[in-house]
mmCIF file with all atom_site columns, C-alpha atoms in Angstrom:
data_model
loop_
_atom_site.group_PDB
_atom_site.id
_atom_site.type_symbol
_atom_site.label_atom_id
_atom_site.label_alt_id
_atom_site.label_comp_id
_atom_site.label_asym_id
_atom_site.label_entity_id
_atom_site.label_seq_id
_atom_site.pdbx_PDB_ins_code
_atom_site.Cartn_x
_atom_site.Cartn_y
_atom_site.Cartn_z
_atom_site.occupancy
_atom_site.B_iso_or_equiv
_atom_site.pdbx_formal_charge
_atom_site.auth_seq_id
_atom_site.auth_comp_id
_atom_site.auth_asym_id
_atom_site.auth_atom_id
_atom_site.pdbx_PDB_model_num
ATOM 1   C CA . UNK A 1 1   ? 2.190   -7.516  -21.584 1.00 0.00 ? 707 UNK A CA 1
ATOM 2   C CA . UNK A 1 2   ? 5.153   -8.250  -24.315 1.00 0.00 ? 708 UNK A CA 1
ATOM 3   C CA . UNK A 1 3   ? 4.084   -9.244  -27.636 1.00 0.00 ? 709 UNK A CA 1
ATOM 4   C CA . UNK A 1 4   ? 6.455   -10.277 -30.629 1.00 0.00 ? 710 UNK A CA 1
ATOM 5   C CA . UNK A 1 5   ? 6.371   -7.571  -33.454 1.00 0.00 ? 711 UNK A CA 1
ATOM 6   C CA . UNK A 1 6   ? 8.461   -7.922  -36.026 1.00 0.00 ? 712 UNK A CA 1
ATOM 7   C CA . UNK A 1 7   ? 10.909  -9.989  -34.747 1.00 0.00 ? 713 UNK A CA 1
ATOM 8   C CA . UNK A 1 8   ? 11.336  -8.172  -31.355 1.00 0.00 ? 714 UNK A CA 1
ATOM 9   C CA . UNK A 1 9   ? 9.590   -7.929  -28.013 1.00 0.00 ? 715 UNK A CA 1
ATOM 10  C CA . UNK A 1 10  ? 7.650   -4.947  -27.743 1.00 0.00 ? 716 UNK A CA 1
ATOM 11  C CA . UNK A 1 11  ? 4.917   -3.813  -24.478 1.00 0.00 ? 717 UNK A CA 1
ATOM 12  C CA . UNK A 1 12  ? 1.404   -4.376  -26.078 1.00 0.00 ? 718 UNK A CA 1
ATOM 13  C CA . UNK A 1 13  ? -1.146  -2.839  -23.476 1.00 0.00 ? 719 UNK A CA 1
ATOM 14  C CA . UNK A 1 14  ? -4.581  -2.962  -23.335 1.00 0.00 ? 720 UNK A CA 1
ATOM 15  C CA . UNK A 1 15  ? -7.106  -0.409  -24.872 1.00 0.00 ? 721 UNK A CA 1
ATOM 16  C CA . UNK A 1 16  ? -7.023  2.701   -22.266 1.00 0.00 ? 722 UNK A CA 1
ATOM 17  C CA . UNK A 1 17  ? -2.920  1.990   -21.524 1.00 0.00 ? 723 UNK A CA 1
ATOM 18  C CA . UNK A 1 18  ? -0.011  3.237   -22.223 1.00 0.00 ? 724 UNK A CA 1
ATOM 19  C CA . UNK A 1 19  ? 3.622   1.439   -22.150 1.00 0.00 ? 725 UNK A CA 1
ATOM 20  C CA . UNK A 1 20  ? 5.572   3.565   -20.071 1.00 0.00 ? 726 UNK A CA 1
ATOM 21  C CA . UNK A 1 21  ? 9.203   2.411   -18.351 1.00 0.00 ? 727 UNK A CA 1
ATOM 22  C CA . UNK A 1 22  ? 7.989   -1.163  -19.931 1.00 0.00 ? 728 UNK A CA 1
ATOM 23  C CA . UNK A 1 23  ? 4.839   -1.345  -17.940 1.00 0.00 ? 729 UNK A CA 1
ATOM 24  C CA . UNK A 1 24  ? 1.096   -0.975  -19.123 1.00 0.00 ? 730 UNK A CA 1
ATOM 25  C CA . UNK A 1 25  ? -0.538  2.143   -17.082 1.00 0.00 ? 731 UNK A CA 1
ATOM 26  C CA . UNK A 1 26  ? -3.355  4.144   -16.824 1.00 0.00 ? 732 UNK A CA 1
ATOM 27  C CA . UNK A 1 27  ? -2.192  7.740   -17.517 1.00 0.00 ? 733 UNK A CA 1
ATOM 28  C CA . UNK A 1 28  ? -5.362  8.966   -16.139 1.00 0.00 ? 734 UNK A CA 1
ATOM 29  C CA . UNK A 1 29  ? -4.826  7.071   -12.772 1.00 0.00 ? 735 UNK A CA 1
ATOM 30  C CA . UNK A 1 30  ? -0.868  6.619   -12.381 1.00 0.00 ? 736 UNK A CA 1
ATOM 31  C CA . UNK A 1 31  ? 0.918   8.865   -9.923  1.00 0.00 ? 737 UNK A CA 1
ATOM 32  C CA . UNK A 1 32  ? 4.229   7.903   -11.415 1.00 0.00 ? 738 UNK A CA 1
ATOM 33  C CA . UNK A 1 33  ? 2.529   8.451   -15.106 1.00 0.00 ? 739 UNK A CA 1
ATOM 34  C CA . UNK A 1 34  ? 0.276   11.486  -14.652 1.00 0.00 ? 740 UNK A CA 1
ATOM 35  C CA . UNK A 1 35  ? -0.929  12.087  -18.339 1.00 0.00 ? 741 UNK A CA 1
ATOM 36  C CA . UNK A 1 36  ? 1.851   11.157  -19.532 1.00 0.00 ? 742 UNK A CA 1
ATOM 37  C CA . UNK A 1 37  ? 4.810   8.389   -19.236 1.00 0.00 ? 743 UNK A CA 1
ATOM 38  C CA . UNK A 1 38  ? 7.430   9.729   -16.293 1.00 0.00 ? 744 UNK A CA 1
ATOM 39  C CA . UNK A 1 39  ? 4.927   12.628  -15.481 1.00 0.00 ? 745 UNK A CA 1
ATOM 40  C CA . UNK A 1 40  ? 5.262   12.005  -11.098 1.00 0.00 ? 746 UNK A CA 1
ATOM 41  C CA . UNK A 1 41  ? 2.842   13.814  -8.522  1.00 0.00 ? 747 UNK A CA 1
ATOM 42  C CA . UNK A 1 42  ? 4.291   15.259  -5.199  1.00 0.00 ? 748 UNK A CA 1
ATOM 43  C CA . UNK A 1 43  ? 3.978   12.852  -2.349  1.00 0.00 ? 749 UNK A CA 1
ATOM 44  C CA . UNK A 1 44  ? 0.680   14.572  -1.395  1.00 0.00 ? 750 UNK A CA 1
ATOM 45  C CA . UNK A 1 45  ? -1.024  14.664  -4.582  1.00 0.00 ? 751 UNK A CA 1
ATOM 46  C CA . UNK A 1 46  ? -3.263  12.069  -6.588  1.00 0.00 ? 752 UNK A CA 1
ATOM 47  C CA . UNK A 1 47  ? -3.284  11.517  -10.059 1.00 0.00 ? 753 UNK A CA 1
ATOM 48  C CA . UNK A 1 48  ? -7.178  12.422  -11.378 1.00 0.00 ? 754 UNK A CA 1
ATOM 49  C CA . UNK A 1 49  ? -8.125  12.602  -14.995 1.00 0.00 ? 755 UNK A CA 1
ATOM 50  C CA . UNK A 1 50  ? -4.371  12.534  -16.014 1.00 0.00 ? 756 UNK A CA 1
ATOM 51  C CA . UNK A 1 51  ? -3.890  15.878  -13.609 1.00 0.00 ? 757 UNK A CA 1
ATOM 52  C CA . UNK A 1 52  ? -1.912  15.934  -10.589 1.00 0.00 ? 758 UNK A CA 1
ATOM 53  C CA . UNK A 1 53  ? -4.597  17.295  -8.038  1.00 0.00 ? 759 UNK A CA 1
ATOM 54  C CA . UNK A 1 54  ? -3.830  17.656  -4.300  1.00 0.00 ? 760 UNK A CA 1
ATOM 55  C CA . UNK A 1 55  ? -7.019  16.471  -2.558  1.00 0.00 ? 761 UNK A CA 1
ATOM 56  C CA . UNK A 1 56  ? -7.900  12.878  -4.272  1.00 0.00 ? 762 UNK A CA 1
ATOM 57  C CA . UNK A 1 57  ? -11.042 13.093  -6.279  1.00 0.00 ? 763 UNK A CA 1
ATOM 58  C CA . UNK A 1 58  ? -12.497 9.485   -4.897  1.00 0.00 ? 764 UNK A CA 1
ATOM 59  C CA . UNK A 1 59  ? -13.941 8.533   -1.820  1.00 0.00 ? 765 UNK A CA 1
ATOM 60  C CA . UNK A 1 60  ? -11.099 6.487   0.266   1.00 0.00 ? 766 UNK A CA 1
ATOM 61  C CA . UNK A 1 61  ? -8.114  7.266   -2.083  1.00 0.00 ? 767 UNK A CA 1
ATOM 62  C CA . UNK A 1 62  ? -6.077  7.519   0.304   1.00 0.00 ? 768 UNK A CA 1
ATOM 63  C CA . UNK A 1 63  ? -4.723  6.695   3.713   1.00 0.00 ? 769 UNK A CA 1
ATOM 64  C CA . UNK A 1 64  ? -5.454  10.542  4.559   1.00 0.00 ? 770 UNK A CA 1
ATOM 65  C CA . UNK A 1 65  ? -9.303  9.960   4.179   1.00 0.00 ? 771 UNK A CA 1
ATOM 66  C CA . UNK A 1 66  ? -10.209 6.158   4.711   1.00 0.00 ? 772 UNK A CA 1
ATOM 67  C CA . UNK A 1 67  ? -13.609 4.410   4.273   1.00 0.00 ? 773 UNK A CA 1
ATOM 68  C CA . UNK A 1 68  ? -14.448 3.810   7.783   1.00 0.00 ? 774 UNK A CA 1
ATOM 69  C CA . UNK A 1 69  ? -16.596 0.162   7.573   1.00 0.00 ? 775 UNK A CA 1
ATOM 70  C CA . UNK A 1 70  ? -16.759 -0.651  10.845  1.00 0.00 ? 776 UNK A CA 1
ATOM 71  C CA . UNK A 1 71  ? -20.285 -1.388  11.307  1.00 0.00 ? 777 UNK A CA 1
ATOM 72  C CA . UNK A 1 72  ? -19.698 -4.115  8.152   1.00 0.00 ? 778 UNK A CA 1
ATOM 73  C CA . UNK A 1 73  ? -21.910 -4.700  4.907   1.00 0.00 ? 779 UNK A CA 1
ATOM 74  C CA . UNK A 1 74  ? -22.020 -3.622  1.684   1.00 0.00 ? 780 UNK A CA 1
ATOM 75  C CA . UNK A 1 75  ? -20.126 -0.862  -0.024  1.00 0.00 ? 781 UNK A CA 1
ATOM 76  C CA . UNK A 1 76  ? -20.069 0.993   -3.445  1.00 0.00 ? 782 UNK A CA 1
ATOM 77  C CA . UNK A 1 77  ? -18.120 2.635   -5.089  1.00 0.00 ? 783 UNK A CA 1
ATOM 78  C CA . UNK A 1 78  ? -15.407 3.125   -8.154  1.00 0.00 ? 784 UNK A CA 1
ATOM 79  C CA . UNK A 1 79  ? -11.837 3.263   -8.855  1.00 0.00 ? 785 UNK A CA 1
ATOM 80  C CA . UNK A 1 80  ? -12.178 4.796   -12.056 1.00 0.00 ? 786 UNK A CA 1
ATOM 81  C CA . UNK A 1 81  ? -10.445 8.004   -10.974 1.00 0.00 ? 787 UNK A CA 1
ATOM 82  C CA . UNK A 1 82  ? -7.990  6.553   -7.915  1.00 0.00 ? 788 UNK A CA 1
ATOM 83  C CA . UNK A 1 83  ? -4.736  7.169   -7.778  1.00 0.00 ? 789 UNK A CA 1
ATOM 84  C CA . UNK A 1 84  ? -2.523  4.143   -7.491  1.00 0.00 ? 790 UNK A CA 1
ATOM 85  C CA . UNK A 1 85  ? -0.622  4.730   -4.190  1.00 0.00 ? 791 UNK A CA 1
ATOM 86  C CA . UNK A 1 86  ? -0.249  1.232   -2.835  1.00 0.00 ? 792 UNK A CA 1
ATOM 87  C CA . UNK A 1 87  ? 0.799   -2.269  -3.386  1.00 0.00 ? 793 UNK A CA 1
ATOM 88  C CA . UNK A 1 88  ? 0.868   -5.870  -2.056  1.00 0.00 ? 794 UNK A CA 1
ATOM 89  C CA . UNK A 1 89  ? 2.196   -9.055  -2.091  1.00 0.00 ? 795 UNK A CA 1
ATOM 90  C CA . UNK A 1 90  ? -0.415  -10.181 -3.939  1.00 0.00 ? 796 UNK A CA 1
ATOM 91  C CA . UNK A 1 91  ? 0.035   -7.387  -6.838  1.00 0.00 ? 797 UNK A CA 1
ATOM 92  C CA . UNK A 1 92  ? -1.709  -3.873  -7.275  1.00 0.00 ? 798 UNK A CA 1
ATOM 93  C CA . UNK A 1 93  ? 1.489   -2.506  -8.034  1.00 0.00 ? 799 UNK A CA 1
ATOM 94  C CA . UNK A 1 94  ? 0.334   0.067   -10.845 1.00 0.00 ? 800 UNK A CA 1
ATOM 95  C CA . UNK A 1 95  ? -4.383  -0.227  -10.298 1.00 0.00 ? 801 UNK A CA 1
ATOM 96  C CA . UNK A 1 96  ? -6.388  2.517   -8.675  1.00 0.00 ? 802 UNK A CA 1
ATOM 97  C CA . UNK A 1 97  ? -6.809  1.899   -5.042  1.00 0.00 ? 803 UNK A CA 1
ATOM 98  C CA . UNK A 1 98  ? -9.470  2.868   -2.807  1.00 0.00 ? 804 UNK A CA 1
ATOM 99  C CA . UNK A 1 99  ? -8.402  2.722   1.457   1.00 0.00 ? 805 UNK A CA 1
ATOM 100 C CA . UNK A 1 100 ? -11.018 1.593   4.426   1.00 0.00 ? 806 UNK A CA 1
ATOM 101 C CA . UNK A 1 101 ? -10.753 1.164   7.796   1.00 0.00 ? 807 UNK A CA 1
ATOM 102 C CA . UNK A 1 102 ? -12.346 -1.020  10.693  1.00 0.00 ? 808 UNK A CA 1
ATOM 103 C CA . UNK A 1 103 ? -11.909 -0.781  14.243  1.00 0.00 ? 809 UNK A CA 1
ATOM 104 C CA . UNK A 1 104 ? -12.041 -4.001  16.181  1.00 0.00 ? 810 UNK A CA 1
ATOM 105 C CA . UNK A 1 105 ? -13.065 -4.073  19.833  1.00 0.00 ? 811 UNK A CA 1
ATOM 106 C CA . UNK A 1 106 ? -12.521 -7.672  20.851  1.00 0.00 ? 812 UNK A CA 1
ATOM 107 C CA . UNK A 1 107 ? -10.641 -10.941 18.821  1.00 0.00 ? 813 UNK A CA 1
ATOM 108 C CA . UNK A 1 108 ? -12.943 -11.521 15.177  1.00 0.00 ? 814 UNK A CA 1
ATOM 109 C CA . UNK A 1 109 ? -13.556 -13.243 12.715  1.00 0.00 ? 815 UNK A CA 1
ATOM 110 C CA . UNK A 1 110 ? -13.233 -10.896 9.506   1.00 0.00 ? 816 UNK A CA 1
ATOM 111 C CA . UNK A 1 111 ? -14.857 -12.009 6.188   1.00 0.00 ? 817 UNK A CA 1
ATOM 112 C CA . UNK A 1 112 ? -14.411 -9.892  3.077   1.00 0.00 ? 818 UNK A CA 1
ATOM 113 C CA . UNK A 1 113 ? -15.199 -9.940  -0.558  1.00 0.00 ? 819 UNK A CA 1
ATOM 114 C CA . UNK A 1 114 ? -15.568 -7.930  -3.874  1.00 0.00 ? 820 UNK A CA 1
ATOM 115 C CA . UNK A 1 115 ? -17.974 -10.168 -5.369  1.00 0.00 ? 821 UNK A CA 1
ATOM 116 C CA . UNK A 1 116 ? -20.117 -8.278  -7.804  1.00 0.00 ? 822 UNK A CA 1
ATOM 117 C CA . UNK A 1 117 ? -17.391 -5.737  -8.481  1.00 0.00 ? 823 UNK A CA 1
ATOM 118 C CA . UNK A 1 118 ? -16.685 -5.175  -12.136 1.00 0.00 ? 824 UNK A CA 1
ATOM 119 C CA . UNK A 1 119 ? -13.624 -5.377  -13.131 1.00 0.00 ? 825 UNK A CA 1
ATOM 120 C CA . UNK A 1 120 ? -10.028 -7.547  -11.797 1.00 0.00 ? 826 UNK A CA 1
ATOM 121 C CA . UNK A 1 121 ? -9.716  -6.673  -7.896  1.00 0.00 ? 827 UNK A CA 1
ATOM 122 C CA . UNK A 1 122 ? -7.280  -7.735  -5.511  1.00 0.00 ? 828 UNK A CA 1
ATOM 123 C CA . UNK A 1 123 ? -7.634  -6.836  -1.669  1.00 0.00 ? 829 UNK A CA 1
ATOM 124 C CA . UNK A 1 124 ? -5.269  -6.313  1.345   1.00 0.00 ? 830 UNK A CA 1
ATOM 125 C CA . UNK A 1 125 ? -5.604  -5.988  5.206   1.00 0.00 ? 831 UNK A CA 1
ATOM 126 C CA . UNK A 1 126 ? -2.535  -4.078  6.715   1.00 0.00 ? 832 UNK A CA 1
ATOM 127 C CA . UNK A 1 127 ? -2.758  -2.923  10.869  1.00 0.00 ? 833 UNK A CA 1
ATOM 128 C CA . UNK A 1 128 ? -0.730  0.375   9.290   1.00 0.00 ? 834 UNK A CA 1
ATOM 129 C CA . UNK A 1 129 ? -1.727  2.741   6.531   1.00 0.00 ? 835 UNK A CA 1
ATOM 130 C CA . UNK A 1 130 ? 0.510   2.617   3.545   1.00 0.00 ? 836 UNK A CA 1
ATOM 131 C CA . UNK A 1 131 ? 3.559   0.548   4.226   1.00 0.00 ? 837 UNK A CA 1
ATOM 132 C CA . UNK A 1 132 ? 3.382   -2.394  6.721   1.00 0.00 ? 838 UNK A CA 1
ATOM 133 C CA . UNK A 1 133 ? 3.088   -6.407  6.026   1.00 0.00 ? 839 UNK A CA 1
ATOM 134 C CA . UNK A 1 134 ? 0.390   -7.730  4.584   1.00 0.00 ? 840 UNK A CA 1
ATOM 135 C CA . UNK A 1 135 ? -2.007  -9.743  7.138   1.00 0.00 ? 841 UNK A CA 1
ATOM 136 C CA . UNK A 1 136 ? -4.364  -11.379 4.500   1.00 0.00 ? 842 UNK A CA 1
ATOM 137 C CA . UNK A 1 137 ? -3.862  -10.428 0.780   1.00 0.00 ? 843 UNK A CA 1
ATOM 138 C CA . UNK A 1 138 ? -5.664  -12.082 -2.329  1.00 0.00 ? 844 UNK A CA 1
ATOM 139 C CA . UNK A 1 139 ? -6.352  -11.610 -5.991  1.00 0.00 ? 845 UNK A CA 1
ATOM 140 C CA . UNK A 1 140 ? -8.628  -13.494 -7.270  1.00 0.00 ? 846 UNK A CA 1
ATOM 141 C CA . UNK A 1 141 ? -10.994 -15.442 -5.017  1.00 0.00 ? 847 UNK A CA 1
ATOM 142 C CA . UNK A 1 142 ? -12.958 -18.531 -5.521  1.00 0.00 ? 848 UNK A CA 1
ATOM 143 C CA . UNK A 1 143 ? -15.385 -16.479 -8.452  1.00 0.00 ? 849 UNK A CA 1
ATOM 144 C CA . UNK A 1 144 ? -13.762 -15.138 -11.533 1.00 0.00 ? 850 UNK A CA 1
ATOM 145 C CA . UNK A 1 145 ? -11.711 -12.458 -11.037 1.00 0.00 ? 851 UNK A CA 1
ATOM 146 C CA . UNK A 1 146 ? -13.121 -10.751 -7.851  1.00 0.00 ? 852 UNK A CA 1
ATOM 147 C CA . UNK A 1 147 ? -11.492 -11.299 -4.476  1.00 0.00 ? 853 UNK A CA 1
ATOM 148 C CA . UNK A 1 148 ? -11.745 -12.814 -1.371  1.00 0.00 ? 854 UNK A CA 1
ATOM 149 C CA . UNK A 1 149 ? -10.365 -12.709 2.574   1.00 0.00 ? 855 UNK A CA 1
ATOM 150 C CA . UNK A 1 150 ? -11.244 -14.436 5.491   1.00 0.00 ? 856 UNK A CA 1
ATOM 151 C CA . UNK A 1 151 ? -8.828  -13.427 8.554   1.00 0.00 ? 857 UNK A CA 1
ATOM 152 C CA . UNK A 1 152 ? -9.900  -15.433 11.423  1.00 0.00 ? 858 UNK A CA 1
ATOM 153 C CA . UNK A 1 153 ? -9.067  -14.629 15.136  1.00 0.00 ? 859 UNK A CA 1
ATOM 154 C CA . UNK A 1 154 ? -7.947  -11.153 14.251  1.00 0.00 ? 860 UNK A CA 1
ATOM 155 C CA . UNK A 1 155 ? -7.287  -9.411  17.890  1.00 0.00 ? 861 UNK A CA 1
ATOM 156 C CA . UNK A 1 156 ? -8.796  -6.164  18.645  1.00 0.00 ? 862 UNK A CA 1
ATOM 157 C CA . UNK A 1 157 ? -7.876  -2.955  16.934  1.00 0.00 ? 863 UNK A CA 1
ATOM 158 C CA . UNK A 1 158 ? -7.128  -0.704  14.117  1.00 0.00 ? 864 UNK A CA 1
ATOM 159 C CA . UNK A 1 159 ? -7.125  -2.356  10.163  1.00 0.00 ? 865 UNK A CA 1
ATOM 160 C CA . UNK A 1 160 ? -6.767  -0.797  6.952   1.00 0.00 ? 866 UNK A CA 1
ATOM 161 C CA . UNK A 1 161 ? -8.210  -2.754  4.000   1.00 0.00 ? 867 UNK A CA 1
ATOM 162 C CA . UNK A 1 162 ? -6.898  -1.643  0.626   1.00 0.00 ? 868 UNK A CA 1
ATOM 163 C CA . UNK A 1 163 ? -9.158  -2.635  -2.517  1.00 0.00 ? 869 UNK A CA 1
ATOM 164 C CA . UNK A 1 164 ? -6.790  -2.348  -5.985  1.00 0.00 ? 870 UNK A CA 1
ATOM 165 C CA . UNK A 1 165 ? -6.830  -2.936  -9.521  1.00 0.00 ? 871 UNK A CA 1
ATOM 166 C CA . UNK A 1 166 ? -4.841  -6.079  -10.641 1.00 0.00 ? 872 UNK A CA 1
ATOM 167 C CA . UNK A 1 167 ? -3.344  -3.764  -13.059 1.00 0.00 ? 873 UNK A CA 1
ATOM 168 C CA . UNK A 1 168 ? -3.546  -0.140  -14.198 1.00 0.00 ? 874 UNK A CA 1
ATOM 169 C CA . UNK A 1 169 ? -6.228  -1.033  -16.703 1.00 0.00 ? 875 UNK A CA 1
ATOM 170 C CA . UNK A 1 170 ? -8.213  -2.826  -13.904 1.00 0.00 ? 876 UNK A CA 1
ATOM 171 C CA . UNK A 1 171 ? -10.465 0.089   -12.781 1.00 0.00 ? 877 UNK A CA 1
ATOM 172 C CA . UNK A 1 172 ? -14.256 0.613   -12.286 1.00 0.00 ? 878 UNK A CA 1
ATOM 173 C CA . UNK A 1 173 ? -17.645 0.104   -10.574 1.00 0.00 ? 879 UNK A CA 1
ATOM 174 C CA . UNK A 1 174 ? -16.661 -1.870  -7.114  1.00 0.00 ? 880 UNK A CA 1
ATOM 175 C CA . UNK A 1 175 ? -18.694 -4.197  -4.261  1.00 0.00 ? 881 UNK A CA 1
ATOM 176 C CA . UNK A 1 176 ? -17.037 -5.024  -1.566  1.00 0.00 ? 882 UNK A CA 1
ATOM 177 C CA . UNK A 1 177 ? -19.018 -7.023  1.563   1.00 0.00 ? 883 UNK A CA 1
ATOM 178 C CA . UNK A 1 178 ? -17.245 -7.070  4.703   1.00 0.00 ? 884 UNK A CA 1
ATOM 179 C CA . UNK A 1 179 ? -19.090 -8.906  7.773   1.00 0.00 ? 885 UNK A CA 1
ATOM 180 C CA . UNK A 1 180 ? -17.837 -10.206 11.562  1.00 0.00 ? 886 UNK A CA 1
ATOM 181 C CA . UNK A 1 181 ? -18.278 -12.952 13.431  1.00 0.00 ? 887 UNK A CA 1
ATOM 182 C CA . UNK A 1 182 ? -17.598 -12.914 16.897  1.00 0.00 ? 888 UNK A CA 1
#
Protein backbone atom coordinates (compact mmCIF):
# COMPACT_ATOMS: atom_id res chain seq x y z
CA UNK A 1 0.00 0.00 0.00
CA UNK A 2 3.28 2.44 -0.24
CA UNK A 3 3.19 5.02 -2.80
CA UNK A 4 6.12 7.54 -3.66
CA UNK A 5 5.15 11.18 -2.60
CA UNK A 6 7.47 13.56 -2.89
CA UNK A 7 10.41 11.77 -2.92
CA UNK A 8 9.55 9.40 0.02
CA UNK A 9 7.49 6.30 0.67
CA UNK A 10 4.39 7.07 2.26
CA UNK A 11 1.07 4.31 3.13
CA UNK A 12 -1.58 5.29 0.44
CA UNK A 13 -4.84 3.31 1.47
CA UNK A 14 -7.83 2.88 -0.17
CA UNK A 15 -11.04 5.09 0.11
CA UNK A 16 -12.70 3.92 3.62
CA UNK A 17 -8.84 3.28 5.24
CA UNK A 18 -6.76 4.63 7.33
CA UNK A 19 -2.75 4.13 7.61
CA UNK A 20 -2.25 3.20 11.01
CA UNK A 21 1.27 1.45 12.43
CA UNK A 22 2.02 1.41 8.41
CA UNK A 23 -0.92 -0.73 7.55
CA UNK A 24 -4.24 0.22 5.65
CA UNK A 25 -7.35 -0.56 8.16
CA UNK A 26 -10.78 -0.22 8.55
CA UNK A 27 -11.31 1.91 11.70
CA UNK A 28 -14.83 0.88 11.73
CA UNK A 29 -13.90 -2.91 11.74
CA UNK A 30 -10.25 -3.14 13.37
CA UNK A 31 -10.00 -4.38 16.93
CA UNK A 32 -6.46 -3.14 17.14
CA UNK A 33 -7.76 0.33 15.38
CA UNK A 34 -11.19 0.93 16.93
CA UNK A 35 -12.08 4.46 15.45
CA UNK A 36 -9.06 5.40 15.55
CA UNK A 37 -5.22 4.27 14.83
CA UNK A 38 -3.88 2.29 18.24
CA UNK A 39 -7.51 2.49 19.70
CA UNK A 40 -7.46 -1.75 21.02
CA UNK A 41 -10.73 -3.58 22.32
CA UNK A 42 -10.51 -5.96 25.41
CA UNK A 43 -10.04 -9.54 24.42
CA UNK A 44 -13.85 -9.99 24.62
CA UNK A 45 -15.00 -7.16 22.69
CA UNK A 46 -15.55 -6.50 18.81
CA UNK A 47 -14.90 -3.54 17.05
CA UNK A 48 -18.58 -2.27 15.46
CA UNK A 49 -19.06 1.05 13.79
CA UNK A 50 -15.60 2.24 15.09
CA UNK A 51 -16.99 1.38 18.90
CA UNK A 52 -15.64 -1.22 21.01
CA UNK A 53 -18.93 -3.23 21.82
CA UNK A 54 -18.88 -6.46 23.89
CA UNK A 55 -21.36 -8.76 22.12
CA UNK A 56 -20.29 -8.66 18.18
CA UNK A 57 -22.92 -6.98 16.13
CA UNK A 58 -22.72 -9.77 13.09
CA UNK A 59 -23.94 -13.07 12.83
CA UNK A 60 -20.75 -15.57 13.31
CA UNK A 61 -18.19 -12.88 14.43
CA UNK A 62 -16.80 -14.82 16.48
CA UNK A 63 -15.64 -18.16 17.75
CA UNK A 64 -18.14 -17.49 20.81
CA UNK A 65 -21.23 -17.66 18.40
CA UNK A 66 -20.36 -19.71 15.14
CA UNK A 67 -22.51 -20.25 12.00
CA UNK A 68 -23.40 -23.76 12.46
CA UNK A 69 -23.61 -25.16 8.47
CA UNK A 70 -23.78 -28.49 8.98
CA UNK A 71 -26.61 -29.47 6.93
CA UNK A 72 -24.46 -27.60 3.82
CA UNK A 73 -25.75 -25.02 1.09
CA UNK A 74 -25.95 -21.65 0.68
CA UNK A 75 -25.33 -18.86 3.12
CA UNK A 76 -25.71 -14.99 3.33
CA UNK A 77 -24.54 -12.70 4.93
CA UNK A 78 -22.00 -9.49 5.42
CA UNK A 79 -18.83 -8.52 6.92
CA UNK A 80 -19.44 -5.01 6.77
CA UNK A 81 -19.50 -4.62 10.56
CA UNK A 82 -17.05 -7.80 11.70
CA UNK A 83 -14.48 -7.44 13.76
CA UNK A 84 -11.18 -8.72 12.48
CA UNK A 85 -10.17 -11.37 15.09
CA UNK A 86 -8.41 -13.96 12.98
CA UNK A 87 -5.83 -14.74 10.46
CA UNK A 88 -4.29 -17.37 8.11
CA UNK A 89 -1.66 -18.48 6.17
CA UNK A 90 -3.23 -17.42 3.36
CA UNK A 91 -3.75 -13.64 4.70
CA UNK A 92 -6.84 -11.99 6.53
CA UNK A 93 -4.55 -10.52 8.82
CA UNK A 94 -6.40 -7.02 9.28
CA UNK A 95 -10.49 -8.00 7.05
CA UNK A 96 -13.70 -8.56 8.93
CA UNK A 97 -14.23 -12.17 9.62
CA UNK A 98 -17.29 -14.04 10.00
CA UNK A 99 -16.80 -17.93 12.00
CA UNK A 100 -18.96 -21.29 11.01
CA UNK A 101 -18.94 -24.53 12.07
CA UNK A 102 -19.70 -28.16 10.68
CA UNK A 103 -19.85 -31.29 12.42
CA UNK A 104 -18.74 -34.34 10.52
CA UNK A 105 -20.05 -37.79 11.38
CA UNK A 106 -18.06 -40.10 9.14
CA UNK A 107 -14.66 -39.37 6.63
CA UNK A 108 -15.99 -36.43 3.71
CA UNK A 109 -15.44 -34.89 1.11
CA UNK A 110 -15.84 -31.01 1.92
CA UNK A 111 -16.36 -28.52 -0.98
CA UNK A 112 -16.55 -24.81 -0.26
CA UNK A 113 -16.78 -21.55 -2.05
CA UNK A 114 -17.62 -17.75 -1.87
CA UNK A 115 -18.54 -17.44 -5.35
CA UNK A 116 -21.00 -14.63 -5.76
CA UNK A 117 -19.67 -12.81 -2.72
CA UNK A 118 -18.86 -9.18 -3.33
CA UNK A 119 -15.95 -8.11 -2.44
CA UNK A 120 -11.95 -9.91 -2.00
CA UNK A 121 -12.55 -13.13 0.33
CA UNK A 122 -10.20 -15.54 1.52
CA UNK A 123 -11.39 -18.74 3.53
CA UNK A 124 -9.91 -21.12 6.19
CA UNK A 125 -10.82 -24.56 7.76
CA UNK A 126 -9.17 -24.97 11.29
CA UNK A 127 -10.40 -28.34 13.69
CA UNK A 128 -9.92 -25.45 16.67
CA UNK A 129 -11.54 -22.07 17.05
CA UNK A 130 -9.15 -19.21 16.86
CA UNK A 131 -5.60 -20.41 16.88
CA UNK A 132 -4.72 -23.86 15.40
CA UNK A 133 -3.07 -24.82 11.79
CA UNK A 134 -4.67 -24.22 8.93
CA UNK A 135 -6.18 -27.53 7.17
CA UNK A 136 -7.19 -25.93 3.76
CA UNK A 137 -6.73 -22.11 3.34
CA UNK A 138 -7.18 -20.04 0.00
CA UNK A 139 -7.56 -16.55 -1.33
CA UNK A 140 -8.55 -16.29 -4.38
CA UNK A 141 -10.03 -19.30 -6.18
CA UNK A 142 -10.29 -20.19 -9.76
CA UNK A 143 -13.01 -16.88 -10.36
CA UNK A 144 -11.81 -13.41 -9.70
CA UNK A 145 -11.29 -12.66 -6.42
CA UNK A 146 -13.70 -15.02 -4.50
CA UNK A 147 -12.42 -18.21 -2.90
CA UNK A 148 -12.33 -21.67 -3.05
CA UNK A 149 -11.64 -25.14 -0.82
CA UNK A 150 -11.98 -28.56 -1.51
CA UNK A 151 -10.68 -30.79 1.59
CA UNK A 152 -11.06 -34.29 0.57
CA UNK A 153 -11.15 -37.31 3.01
CA UNK A 154 -11.63 -35.06 5.98
CA UNK A 155 -12.29 -37.66 9.06
CA UNK A 156 -15.19 -37.20 11.24
CA UNK A 157 -15.63 -34.30 13.58
CA UNK A 158 -15.66 -30.78 14.66
CA UNK A 159 -14.42 -27.80 11.84
CA UNK A 160 -14.43 -24.22 12.04
CA UNK A 161 -14.45 -22.39 8.68
CA UNK A 162 -13.39 -18.76 8.90
CA UNK A 163 -14.55 -16.44 5.86
CA UNK A 164 -12.17 -12.97 5.87
CA UNK A 165 -11.51 -9.96 4.04
CA UNK A 166 -8.18 -10.01 2.03
CA UNK A 167 -7.62 -6.77 3.66
CA UNK A 168 -9.32 -4.32 6.03
CA UNK A 169 -10.97 -2.58 3.12
CA UNK A 170 -12.24 -6.00 1.82
CA UNK A 171 -15.69 -6.06 3.53
CA UNK A 172 -19.34 -6.59 2.38
CA UNK A 173 -22.30 -8.62 1.04
CA UNK A 174 -20.95 -12.49 1.23
CA UNK A 175 -22.03 -16.17 -0.49
CA UNK A 176 -20.52 -18.84 0.64
CA UNK A 177 -21.74 -22.64 -0.69
CA UNK A 178 -20.53 -25.41 1.29
CA UNK A 179 -21.70 -29.08 0.13
CA UNK A 180 -20.46 -32.97 1.11
CA UNK A 181 -19.83 -35.79 -0.58
CA UNK A 182 -19.66 -38.91 1.08
Amino acid sequence: SEACVDGSCTVSCPSGTTACDGYCVNTDSDRAHCGGCGVSCASDQSCVGGHCVTSGGVAGDTCSSPIDVTGGGRFTGSTTSASADYSATCGGVSGGDVVFRYTLTETTDVFINTYGSDFDTLIYVRNTCGGGTDLGCNDDGQIGLQSELNLLNQPAGTYYLFLDGYGSWAHGNYSLDIYFSE
